[in-house]
Each structure stands twice: as structure tokens, then as C-alpha cells.
């Protein structure tokens, strides 16, 4: 199925009013909110996204979801029914908000990624540039992928950066051995390559 064919199939699903379309409407889809438009755009990082226009009560919002074809195939989201379910589950957390470029920040003493991980997990060792191996107390091992520059940007922009990272680490599935930085946030993944790919055990 090509991208254009998938988008057309999604449009048909989201426009339908019958429960026969297979959508789970228990969250109010069709009555309280509806996806009214779809458009594929290229992200700054080279991966395709799907822009969704959503009429939610009296508000109209835009959500942006990853639509990269190779990622969809690897994630089991390359058919209209699966991607539609994914979109309904994720659109609220993916609303596009207007952003204002922050002004200059005062210098911040940011610990190196290896040092910061060692403080939280005890056993952390640099494997190579941009990759740190972390051994948790229970013996589980994961690899964190972030260059020093990426790490500084991540930490400087968040008052509780380690808390955000630890939440991702704590929610990993057993086969998610990698924690990768993608679009400004860390994600657990079964592979080091981007975009991150969640475990098939995960509800996405």
C-alpha cells in the first residue's frame, strides 16, 4: 500500500459514521470529536509525518504523527485499520502548539551524560561516542544514545530532565534495549536507529 493509498483509506475510515469501520468509538469519536482532514508533510529530520485536523467540540486542533513508511511497516502500522487505531490513541498527546523561541539561557552546569547516568543508576560506562551502557540494579542492561551536545540541549531545556528520562527507562519492555533521543525527547526502542521502534508487546 502506497502512502497515498493509505491516506485515502484513512480518510474513508475517519469519515464513516458506521461502527462497521472497525474504529473503537468508546472515547467519543464521531460524537465528541472527529478527524476531518489529513496531510502528509516532511519533518525537518527527513521523516514523513501525518498532519491531522481534529474538530474537538468547539475547537479545531492539529496533531502531528509519525508516518515514515519503513517505521510503519516495522511497527505493524502499514494498514489503514491499524494506523487509524494508532491515530485515535495518540492524537491528543501529539497536538501541535505554537512555540516561541526561548531567549538566551544563563550558563547551566550540566553533568556529562555518563556522569549523570552513574548518579542515577550506579553502573554506567561510555561504550563509544554518543553511546552509554547502563546496568540497572536488577541486572538489566540498556544503551542510551545521545551525543554530549544532544544531552546538554535535553537537560538545559527541562527542570526535571533525569525524572523524564527515568520515566522512559522504567516503562521499557524487556526487548527494548535502547533509549534514543528523537525530536527532543527520549524514547525506548528495540533498535538504535531512528525513528525509535517500540516492542510489539507495547500498545504503542
Tab-separated table of C-alpha atoms in Angstrom:
chain	number	residue	atom	x	y	z
A	1	UNK	CA	0.000	0.000	0.000
A	2	UNK	CA	1.482	3.348	-1.045
A	3	UNK	CA	1.388	6.400	1.196
A	4	UNK	CA	-1.319	7.984	-0.978
A	5	UNK	CA	-3.427	4.823	-0.867
A	6	UNK	CA	-3.097	4.624	2.899
A	7	UNK	CA	-4.090	8.264	3.343
A	8	UNK	CA	-7.173	7.751	1.154
A	9	UNK	CA	-8.129	4.650	3.137
A	10	UNK	CA	-7.712	6.575	6.391
A	11	UNK	CA	-9.885	9.403	5.072
A	12	UNK	CA	-12.629	6.892	4.293
A	13	UNK	CA	-12.396	5.337	7.760
A	14	UNK	CA	-12.456	8.645	9.624
A	15	UNK	CA	-15.345	9.988	7.518
A	16	UNK	CA	-17.568	6.938	8.037
A	17	UNK	CA	-20.361	7.032	10.588
A	18	UNK	CA	-20.961	3.285	10.882
A	19	UNK	CA	-19.414	1.121	13.569
A	20	UNK	CA	-18.590	-1.326	10.783
A	21	UNK	CA	-15.468	0.737	10.042
A	22	UNK	CA	-13.813	-1.075	12.950
A	23	UNK	CA	-12.937	2.031	14.940
A	24	UNK	CA	-13.236	1.910	18.704
A	25	UNK	CA	-15.646	4.788	19.301
A	26	UNK	CA	-15.839	4.354	23.062
A	27	UNK	CA	-13.815	7.553	23.571
A	28	UNK	CA	-16.433	9.613	21.751
A	29	UNK	CA	-15.120	9.527	18.190
A	30	UNK	CA	-17.824	10.703	15.799
A	31	UNK	CA	-19.883	12.320	18.550
A	32	UNK	CA	-17.470	14.381	20.643
A	33	UNK	CA	-14.642	14.744	18.150
A	34	UNK	CA	-13.793	13.842	14.576
A	35	UNK	CA	-10.717	13.820	12.324
A	36	UNK	CA	-11.691	15.934	9.316
A	37	UNK	CA	-8.511	16.317	7.257
A	38	UNK	CA	-5.191	14.536	6.678
A	39	UNK	CA	-1.987	15.714	5.026
A	40	UNK	CA	1.480	14.181	4.714
A	41	UNK	CA	4.399	16.538	5.393
A	42	UNK	CA	8.156	16.043	5.604
A	43	UNK	CA	9.728	16.683	9.002
A	44	UNK	CA	12.926	18.661	9.464
A	45	UNK	CA	14.682	15.375	10.274
A	46	UNK	CA	13.702	13.825	6.940
A	47	UNK	CA	10.928	11.558	8.247
A	48	UNK	CA	7.355	11.905	6.985
A	49	UNK	CA	4.592	12.986	9.355
A	50	UNK	CA	0.817	12.948	9.065
A	51	UNK	CA	-0.978	16.166	9.994
A	52	UNK	CA	-4.477	15.548	11.350
A	53	UNK	CA	-7.103	18.270	11.617
A	54	UNK	CA	-9.357	17.369	14.537
A	55	UNK	CA	-12.664	19.035	15.392
A	56	UNK	CA	-12.935	18.604	19.151
A	57	UNK	CA	-16.146	20.158	20.400
A	58	UNK	CA	-15.927	23.856	19.534
A	59	UNK	CA	-12.176	23.688	18.958
A	60	UNK	CA	-10.200	22.729	15.889
A	61	UNK	CA	-6.680	21.478	16.546
A	62	UNK	CA	-3.855	19.979	14.521
A	63	UNK	CA	-1.965	16.873	15.559
A	64	UNK	CA	1.265	15.587	14.048
A	65	UNK	CA	2.029	11.857	13.995
A	66	UNK	CA	4.999	9.962	12.595
A	67	UNK	CA	4.159	8.487	9.175
A	68	UNK	CA	7.533	7.215	7.949
A	69	UNK	CA	6.838	4.223	5.719
A	70	UNK	CA	9.691	1.976	6.898
A	71	UNK	CA	8.757	2.746	10.512
A	72	UNK	CA	5.087	1.934	9.839
A	73	UNK	CA	5.990	-1.424	8.314
A	74	UNK	CA	8.322	-2.325	11.178
A	75	UNK	CA	5.692	-1.229	13.716
A	76	UNK	CA	2.827	-3.174	12.145
A	77	UNK	CA	1.006	0.048	11.251
A	78	UNK	CA	1.053	-0.186	7.458
A	79	UNK	CA	-2.635	-0.961	7.033
A	80	UNK	CA	-5.431	1.541	7.420
A	81	UNK	CA	-7.143	-0.136	10.360
A	82	UNK	CA	-4.002	-0.368	12.476
A	83	UNK	CA	-2.860	3.170	11.742
A	84	UNK	CA	-6.347	4.567	12.378
A	85	UNK	CA	-6.360	2.913	15.808
A	86	UNK	CA	-2.878	4.322	16.471
A	87	UNK	CA	-4.009	7.809	15.416
A	88	UNK	CA	-7.036	7.801	17.720
A	89	UNK	CA	-4.848	6.691	20.621
A	90	UNK	CA	-2.158	9.306	20.030
A	91	UNK	CA	-3.677	12.473	18.564
A	92	UNK	CA	-4.367	14.191	21.901
A	93	UNK	CA	-0.753	13.792	23.030
A	94	UNK	CA	0.525	14.979	19.641
A	95	UNK	CA	-1.275	18.317	19.269
A	96	UNK	CA	0.861	20.950	17.566
A	97	UNK	CA	1.246	24.029	19.740
A	98	UNK	CA	2.684	27.356	18.685
A	99	UNK	CA	6.181	27.676	20.036
A	100	UNK	CA	8.175	30.748	20.916
A	101	UNK	CA	11.919	30.619	20.570
A	102	UNK	CA	13.385	30.880	24.073
A	103	UNK	CA	15.733	33.711	24.862
A	104	UNK	CA	19.331	33.188	25.895
A	105	UNK	CA	19.614	30.992	28.963
A	106	UNK	CA	22.133	31.641	31.695
A	107	UNK	CA	25.011	29.156	31.741
A	108	UNK	CA	23.976	25.882	33.358
A	109	UNK	CA	26.328	23.393	34.966
A	110	UNK	CA	25.287	20.266	33.061
A	111	UNK	CA	26.931	16.983	34.068
A	112	UNK	CA	28.165	14.787	31.244
A	113	UNK	CA	25.725	12.081	30.225
A	114	UNK	CA	27.881	9.286	31.650
A	115	UNK	CA	28.233	11.078	34.982
A	116	UNK	CA	24.511	11.841	35.201
A	117	UNK	CA	23.573	8.231	34.474
A	118	UNK	CA	26.085	6.959	37.007
A	119	UNK	CA	24.487	9.156	39.684
A	120	UNK	CA	21.076	7.640	38.983
A	121	UNK	CA	21.957	4.044	38.147
A	122	UNK	CA	25.420	3.487	39.612
A	123	UNK	CA	26.822	1.469	36.732
A	124	UNK	CA	27.191	3.477	33.522
A	125	UNK	CA	30.062	3.280	31.064
A	126	UNK	CA	30.824	5.035	27.798
A	127	UNK	CA	30.889	2.435	25.010
A	128	UNK	CA	31.716	4.858	22.214
A	129	UNK	CA	30.937	8.439	21.289
A	130	UNK	CA	27.237	9.024	21.890
A	131	UNK	CA	26.514	5.611	23.427
A	132	UNK	CA	26.477	4.789	27.153
A	133	UNK	CA	25.816	1.313	28.567
A	134	UNK	CA	23.772	1.318	31.770
A	135	UNK	CA	23.359	-1.667	34.100
A	136	UNK	CA	20.339	-1.381	36.381
A	137	UNK	CA	20.164	-2.799	39.912
A	138	UNK	CA	18.303	-5.885	38.677
A	139	UNK	CA	20.995	-6.595	36.092
A	140	UNK	CA	19.003	-5.328	33.116
A	141	UNK	CA	21.166	-3.524	30.565
A	142	UNK	CA	20.218	-0.763	28.159
A	143	UNK	CA	22.141	1.524	25.827
A	144	UNK	CA	21.443	5.248	25.862
A	145	UNK	CA	22.163	7.032	22.594
A	146	UNK	CA	22.911	10.761	22.825
A	147	UNK	CA	25.907	12.855	21.898
A	148	UNK	CA	27.233	15.305	24.513
A	149	UNK	CA	25.667	18.190	22.566
A	150	UNK	CA	22.270	16.463	22.393
A	151	UNK	CA	22.440	15.666	26.092
A	152	UNK	CA	23.179	19.280	27.040
A	153	UNK	CA	20.245	20.537	24.978
A	154	UNK	CA	17.931	17.954	26.543
A	155	UNK	CA	18.988	18.722	30.119
A	156	UNK	CA	19.097	22.505	29.704
A	157	UNK	CA	15.517	22.648	28.460
A	158	UNK	CA	13.939	20.689	31.318
A	159	UNK	CA	13.817	21.373	35.057
A	160	UNK	CA	13.495	17.632	35.767
A	161	UNK	CA	15.392	16.085	32.878
A	162	UNK	CA	16.509	12.993	34.787
A	163	UNK	CA	12.973	12.396	36.016
A	164	UNK	CA	11.716	12.447	32.422
A	165	UNK	CA	14.458	10.052	31.354
A	166	UNK	CA	13.889	7.695	34.287
A	167	UNK	CA	10.186	7.531	33.437
A	168	UNK	CA	11.063	6.325	29.926
A	169	UNK	CA	13.617	3.828	31.248
A	170	UNK	CA	11.176	2.474	33.824
A	171	UNK	CA	8.479	1.884	31.196
A	172	UNK	CA	10.706	-0.164	28.872
A	173	UNK	CA	9.625	-3.605	27.688
A	174	UNK	CA	12.131	-6.464	28.015
A	175	UNK	CA	13.226	-6.314	24.374
A	176	UNK	CA	13.622	-2.537	24.342
A	177	UNK	CA	17.368	-2.442	24.928
A	178	UNK	CA	17.894	1.065	23.575
A	179	UNK	CA	16.899	4.541	24.729
A	180	UNK	CA	17.224	7.014	21.864
A	181	UNK	CA	16.765	10.757	21.533
A	182	UNK	CA	14.213	11.644	18.867
A	183	UNK	CA	12.658	15.049	18.280
A	184	UNK	CA	13.803	16.429	21.592
A	185	UNK	CA	12.682	13.565	23.824
A	186	UNK	CA	13.976	10.152	24.859
A	187	UNK	CA	12.134	7.030	23.714
A	188	UNK	CA	12.646	3.338	24.417
A	189	UNK	CA	13.308	1.260	21.317
A	190	UNK	CA	14.240	-2.228	20.174
A	191	UNK	CA	16.882	-0.733	17.868
A	192	UNK	CA	19.446	2.089	17.903
A	193	UNK	CA	18.345	3.552	14.562
A	194	UNK	CA	15.800	6.357	14.265
A	195	UNK	CA	12.866	6.646	14.398
A	196	UNK	CA	12.504	4.638	17.616
A	197	UNK	CA	10.678	1.344	17.243
A	198	UNK	CA	8.621	0.102	20.167
A	199	UNK	CA	8.263	-3.523	21.170
A	200	UNK	CA	5.418	-5.457	19.577
A	201	UNK	CA	4.359	-6.108	23.178
A	202	UNK	CA	3.787	-2.390	23.650
A	203	UNK	CA	0.365	-0.829	22.979
A	204	UNK	CA	2.323	1.847	21.043
